[in-house]
Structures are given as structure tokens and as C-alpha cells.
Amino acid sequence: MTLAELDVQHARSVGEVAAAADAAALEQVRVRYLGRNGLIPAVVKQMKDVPQEERPAFGKRAQAWRAALEAALAERQAAFAAAAPKDAPVFDHTLPGRWFAAGSKHPVSRVIEETAAIFARLGFSVADGPDIETRFNNFTALNTPAHHPSMDASDTFWLTDDLLLRTQTSPVQIRMMTRHAPPVRIITPGRTYRRDTTDATHSANFHQIEGLYVDTAPVSLADLKSTLAYFAKEMMGSEAGVRFRPHFFPFTEPSVEVDFSCHMCKGSGCRVCKMSGWIEIAGAGMVDPRVYEHVNRARGDEAYDPAKVYGYAFGFGVERVAMIKYGIPDIRWLYENDMRFLEQLA
Ligand code: DAH
């Protein structure tokens, strides 16, 4: 190699360093010129063939080339290292995104929250009561005769002679009226307990939502019906309707059972509504004067004078509404915490 050729190679190698697109390309340049079989070691090896008088100059230039190339490589390596720190994650925007398991609300919680939101729009607030109740609140004040079968030990979980796991959310009516003068306008969601054998539609522990509206201004059965009709439409869809059937409950007079029109067949009759077009949802009625009398006795005043107050009450099972709304065929699915079931509402 002549001196002129050496200068050309010098310039080319430094140019290749500048053109290397990444650290791997740079390493290829290094190997090509400085590696064991690289060009510079080869040039040094053939020094002996250079004419004697040119040799010092040739040696100096080759030395300068090596130094310049090493400096250029080091500088560029540093630049690549600074641009891509060693541990920085590589962002590949072509990868599909990762799915974060955000969890979802349980159907029972959904129905409770939706019910609270619907009734909030009608001026109802949410009230709460304990799972352990007194005989008075759960039965006596609700005008349940002393020997009513529902009080039997085969139906109710008694803790003592006086304390029990509440069989309904209705006792919260009594708690509410005992503490607050009319008007009261509440719904009360909560757990309820009965000695029921578990099957597809029964559970010993389930949830109810109770509603109570008592005022000194007239409140009628028609108000109850329009309120529940609004609830049905909001909960089940705008085509849902309600109907009342005469019934009996000790704490309401008159009492009704409330049916929603079947949301599956829109009332024409199907398996879900047993071909009737209607699904039984709630119990309801006008608060019985005997209930007010018990409340007044507990309060020690006449705030709920049966001649002066008007009120309605209703109560329904949360699981039942959830099963109908979401098409869940077995109540046990609501308690098994099977992710395959729960994830479907995510
Ligand atoms: N507590 C009743 C039950 O568990 C449901 C019910 C019926 C509640 C009529 C009411 C009502 O407030 O007025 O079956």
C-alpha cells in the first residue's frame, strides 16, 4: 500500500464510523479495520515491504490512522451509549397492548347501586340497619302475630329469645320512623337471613331492598304504583310495565304483590315468565296503622298519628332482580365467586 492509498483508507474508515447507524454497525467497522484480520494490522505487517526511505513516514501515518480511528470509534460508541441507556426498556409500539384486570362489580352490588341511584332521583335516601335485629323490630312492630309461622325456629335464625338474624329489611322501617319524624323517604338495601335449603332459587343468606315513604301530605296507592312503574322502566328498560295483585302482608293494608312485565318476551309469554308475561318482583302496600301505633309507642309521642300520616312501603329481593336482569339461571352462581361468571360483567 502506498502512502496515498493509506490516506484514502484512513479517510474511508473514519467516514464509515460516522455513517454507522447503530452500535452493531460500528462494531463491524472496528473489526474490519482493527480486528485480528483487519486492515490496519495487515498494513503494519507489510511495513517491511515499504522502501526503506519511506518507512518512517509510512509508519507515522499508519500510527496516526490507528489513533484517529480508535478516537472516532470511542466517540461514536459513547454517543450510542448515551442515546440508549443500558437498562431502558425498548418501546415497541407494534406490540398489542397489555390487558389490565380491572375487576368488576358483582351483580348484587350493581342492582343495589342502580336502585339507590334510581330512587335518589325521586328524593329517596339510603338508610341502613344491622343484620342482628330484635324481635320487636323484625316482627312485633311490623304487626306480625305472636305465633306467625315465619317466627318459627325452622324459618328464622334465632340467636337468643329476643335477637335474631333479620329475615327481611322491613325492620329498618321501624328504626327509621322511631328516630325521625315524618316525612321519611328511604330505601334500605341489606343482607337478610332465612332457614331456607339452598337450591337454584333459594339461599339462606340473600339481600333485600326495602322502600318506605311516609308523609303528612297525602300519599296513595297510585303514588306507590307510579313510583314502582318508574323503577321498573329504569331498571329493566323503557318497555317494562308493572301490575299489582291483591295480597296480604301484616305490615301493610291494603297489600299487593308487584309484577314486572317479562323483559325477555316483552309480555307475550316465555319460559322465564312461565308463559304468563309477568314476573313477581316485590311485596308492597300502604303502611298498616298498627305499625304507626307501635312506632309511636316506641317514640313516646304521636308523630305518626295514623289519622294524619300517609305512607307506602315495598320490599324486593336483590338476587331475584339481578337474576332476571342479567339472565342468571341459578342463585348459587352469585355466591361461588367463579371468575368465569364474574368476568362476564366486566
Ligand atoms: N318483607 C317482605 C318479605 O320479605 C317484603 C315486603 C312486602 C316488604 C310488603 C314491604 C311490604 O315493605 O310493604 O317478603
PDB file of N, CA and C and ligand atoms in Angstrom, residues 142 167-171 173 192 194 206 208-212 224 248-249 251-252 254-256 282-287 312-316, ligand 1:
ATOM      1  N   LEU A 142     -93.887  -4.808  63.248  1.00  0.00           N
ATOM      2  CA  LEU A 142     -94.381  -4.969  61.880  1.00  0.00           C
ATOM      3  C   LEU A 142     -95.705  -5.741  61.873  1.00  0.00           C
ATOM      4  N   THR A 167     -84.953 -11.394  59.036  1.00  0.00           N
ATOM      5  CA  THR A 167     -85.498 -12.205  57.942  1.00  0.00           C
ATOM      6  C   THR A 167     -85.922 -11.335  56.770  1.00  0.00           C
ATOM      7  N   GLN A 168     -85.858 -10.022  56.964  1.00  0.00           N
ATOM      8  CA  GLN A 168     -86.297  -9.070  55.949  1.00  0.00           C
ATOM      9  C   GLN A 168     -85.657  -7.715  56.265  1.00  0.00           C
ATOM     10  N   THR A 169     -85.674  -6.792  55.308  1.00  0.00           N
ATOM     11  CA  THR A 169     -85.135  -5.456  55.599  1.00  0.00           C
ATOM     12  C   THR A 169     -86.213  -4.537  56.163  1.00  0.00           C
ATOM     13  N   SER A 170     -87.448  -5.053  56.269  1.00  0.00           N
ATOM     14  CA  SER A 170     -88.545  -4.239  56.796  1.00  0.00           C
ATOM     15  C   SER A 170     -88.283  -3.633  58.184  1.00  0.00           C
ATOM     16  N   PRO A 171     -87.532  -4.284  59.087  1.00  0.00           N
ATOM     17  CA  PRO A 171     -87.308  -3.660  60.398  1.00  0.00           C
ATOM     18  C   PRO A 171     -86.619  -2.292  60.315  1.00  0.00           C
ATOM     19  N   GLN A 173     -87.580   0.033  58.528  1.00  0.00           N
ATOM     20  CA  GLN A 173     -88.712   0.980  58.572  1.00  0.00           C
ATOM     21  C   GLN A 173     -88.945   1.446  60.004  1.00  0.00           C
ATOM     22  N   THR A 192     -80.232 -10.340  54.373  1.00  0.00           N
ATOM     23  CA  THR A 192     -81.327 -10.955  55.117  1.00  0.00           C
ATOM     24  C   THR A 192     -81.064 -12.453  55.205  1.00  0.00           C
ATOM     25  N   ARG A 194     -82.674 -16.467  56.154  1.00  0.00           N
ATOM     26  CA  ARG A 194     -83.786 -17.375  56.431  1.00  0.00           C
ATOM     27  C   ARG A 194     -83.276 -18.802  56.403  1.00  0.00           C
ATOM     28  N   PHE A 206     -79.462 -13.835  51.704  1.00  0.00           N
ATOM     29  CA  PHE A 206     -79.679 -13.114  50.449  1.00  0.00           C
ATOM     30  C   PHE A 206     -79.819 -11.627  50.762  1.00  0.00           C
ATOM     31  N   GLN A 208     -82.155  -7.918  50.371  1.00  0.00           N
ATOM     32  CA  GLN A 208     -83.412  -7.259  50.026  1.00  0.00           C
ATOM     33  C   GLN A 208     -83.190  -5.752  49.955  1.00  0.00           C
ATOM     34  N   ILE A 209     -84.107  -5.088  49.263  1.00  0.00           N
ATOM     35  CA  ILE A 209     -84.153  -3.624  49.338  1.00  0.00           C
ATOM     36  C   ILE A 209     -85.576  -3.242  49.738  1.00  0.00           C
ATOM     37  N   GLU A 210     -85.640  -2.485  50.813  1.00  0.00           N
ATOM     38  CA  GLU A 210     -86.913  -2.039  51.344  1.00  0.00           C
ATOM     39  C   GLU A 210     -87.094  -0.587  50.953  1.00  0.00           C
ATOM     40  N   GLY A 211     -88.326  -0.182  50.699  1.00  0.00           N
ATOM     41  CA  GLY A 211     -88.601   1.241  50.463  1.00  0.00           C
ATOM     42  C   GLY A 211     -89.682   1.708  51.409  1.00  0.00           C
ATOM     43  N   LEU A 212     -89.578   2.950  51.845  1.00  0.00           N
ATOM     44  CA  LEU A 212     -90.609   3.499  52.742  1.00  0.00           C
ATOM     45  C   LEU A 212     -90.775   4.980  52.455  1.00  0.00           C
ATOM     46  N   LEU A 224     -97.589   4.909  44.908  1.00  0.00           N
ATOM     47  CA  LEU A 224     -96.745   3.712  45.002  1.00  0.00           C
ATOM     48  C   LEU A 224     -96.593   3.068  43.624  1.00  0.00           C
ATOM     49  N   PHE A 248    -101.491 -10.324  50.944  1.00  0.00           N
ATOM     50  CA  PHE A 248    -101.529  -9.966  52.367  1.00  0.00           C
ATOM     51  C   PHE A 248    -100.126  -9.897  52.943  1.00  0.00           C
ATOM     52  N   PHE A 249     -99.841  -8.807  53.624  1.00  0.00           N
ATOM     53  CA  PHE A 249     -98.663  -8.710  54.489  1.00  0.00           C
ATOM     54  C   PHE A 249     -99.146  -8.097  55.788  1.00  0.00           C
ATOM     55  N   PHE A 251     -97.852  -5.957  57.709  1.00  0.00           N
ATOM     56  CA  PHE A 251     -97.465  -4.557  57.965  1.00  0.00           C
ATOM     57  C   PHE A 251     -97.993  -3.570  56.936  1.00  0.00           C
ATOM     58  N   THR A 252     -98.794  -4.057  55.976  1.00  0.00           N
ATOM     59  CA  THR A 252     -99.401  -3.132  55.013  1.00  0.00           C
ATOM     60  C   THR A 252    -100.874  -3.465  54.852  1.00  0.00           C
ATOM     61  N   PRO A 254    -104.059  -1.658  52.280  1.00  0.00           N
ATOM     62  CA  PRO A 254    -104.021  -2.923  51.562  1.00  0.00           C
ATOM     63  C   PRO A 254    -102.601  -3.323  51.182  1.00  0.00           C
ATOM     64  N   SER A 255    -102.439  -4.627  50.884  1.00  0.00           N
ATOM     65  CA  SER A 255    -101.144  -5.157  50.440  1.00  0.00           C
ATOM     66  C   SER A 255    -101.267  -5.643  49.007  1.00  0.00           C
ATOM     67  N   VAL A 256    -100.164  -5.571  48.312  1.00  0.00           N
ATOM     68  CA  VAL A 256    -100.152  -6.063  46.929  1.00  0.00           C
ATOM     69  C   VAL A 256     -98.863  -6.830  46.665  1.00  0.00           C
ATOM     70  N   ALA A 282     -91.939  -7.877  43.820  1.00  0.00           N
ATOM     71  CA  ALA A 282     -91.917  -7.223  45.136  1.00  0.00           C
ATOM     72  C   ALA A 282     -93.212  -7.400  45.888  1.00  0.00           C
ATOM     73  N   GLY A 283     -93.126  -7.166  47.197  1.00  0.00           N
ATOM     74  CA  GLY A 283     -94.310  -7.015  48.030  1.00  0.00           C
ATOM     75  C   GLY A 283     -94.421  -5.544  48.372  1.00  0.00           C
ATOM     76  N   ALA A 284     -95.649  -5.072  48.555  1.00  0.00           N
ATOM     77  CA  ALA A 284     -95.812  -3.643  48.826  1.00  0.00           C
ATOM     78  C   ALA A 284     -97.191  -3.366  49.413  1.00  0.00           C
ATOM     79  N   GLY A 285     -97.416  -2.127  49.780  1.00  0.00           N
ATOM     80  CA  GLY A 285     -98.735  -1.742  50.278  1.00  0.00           C
ATOM     81  C   GLY A 285     -98.677  -0.432  51.034  1.00  0.00           C
ATOM     82  N   MET A 286     -99.853  -0.048  51.573  1.00  0.00           N
ATOM     83  CA  MET A 286     -99.928   1.148  52.401  1.00  0.00           C
ATOM     84  C   MET A 286     -99.630   0.742  53.845  1.00  0.00           C
ATOM     85  N   VAL A 287     -98.764   1.487  54.490  1.00  0.00           N
ATOM     86  CA  VAL A 287     -98.320   1.119  55.845  1.00  0.00           C
ATOM     87  C   VAL A 287     -99.536   0.955  56.763  1.00  0.00           C
ATOM     88  N   TYR A 312     -96.483   4.530  52.131  1.00  0.00           N
ATOM     89  CA  TYR A 312     -96.407   3.216  51.493  1.00  0.00           C
ATOM     90  C   TYR A 312     -95.050   2.587  51.769  1.00  0.00           C
ATOM     91  N   ALA A 313     -94.991   1.259  51.588  1.00  0.00           N
ATOM     92  CA  ALA A 313     -93.736   0.523  51.757  1.00  0.00           C
ATOM     93  C   ALA A 313     -93.667  -0.539  50.679  1.00  0.00           C
ATOM     94  N   PHE A 314     -92.468  -0.922  50.366  1.00  0.00           N
ATOM     95  CA  PHE A 314     -92.293  -2.037  49.422  1.00  0.00           C
ATOM     96  C   PHE A 314     -90.985  -2.742  49.745  1.00  0.00           C
ATOM     97  N   GLY A 315     -90.857  -3.967  49.269  1.00  0.00           N
ATOM     98  CA  GLY A 315     -89.616  -4.701  49.501  1.00  0.00           C
ATOM     99  C   GLY A 315     -89.430  -5.745  48.419  1.00  0.00           C
ATOM    100  N   PHE A 316     -88.181  -5.916  47.986  1.00  0.00           N
ATOM    101  CA  PHE A 316     -87.935  -6.952  46.970  1.00  0.00           C
ATOM    102  C   PHE A 316     -86.562  -7.571  47.157  1.00  0.00           C
TER     103      PHE A 316
HETATM  104  N1  DAH B   1     -90.720  -8.029  53.873  1.00  0.00           N
HETATM  105  C1  DAH B   1     -91.460  -8.718  52.824  1.00  0.00           C
HETATM  106  C2  DAH B   1     -90.778 -10.058  52.530  1.00  0.00           C
HETATM  107  O1  DAH B   1     -89.693 -10.279  52.947  1.00  0.00           O
HETATM  108  C3  DAH B   1     -91.471  -7.890  51.569  1.00  0.00           C
HETATM  109  C4  DAH B   1     -92.348  -6.714  51.724  1.00  0.00           C
HETATM  110  C5  DAH B   1     -93.708  -6.827  51.472  1.00  0.00           C
HETATM  111  C6  DAH B   1     -91.860  -5.509  52.167  1.00  0.00           C
HETATM  112  C7  DAH B   1     -94.540  -5.751  51.599  1.00  0.00           C
HETATM  113  C8  DAH B   1     -92.677  -4.407  52.294  1.00  0.00           C
HETATM  114  C9  DAH B   1     -94.024  -4.547  52.003  1.00  0.00           C
HETATM  115  O2  DAH B   1     -92.242  -3.221  52.707  1.00  0.00           O
HETATM  116  O3  DAH B   1     -94.831  -3.459  52.148  1.00  0.00           O
HETATM  117  O4  DAH B   1     -91.386 -10.871  51.893  1.00  0.00           O
END
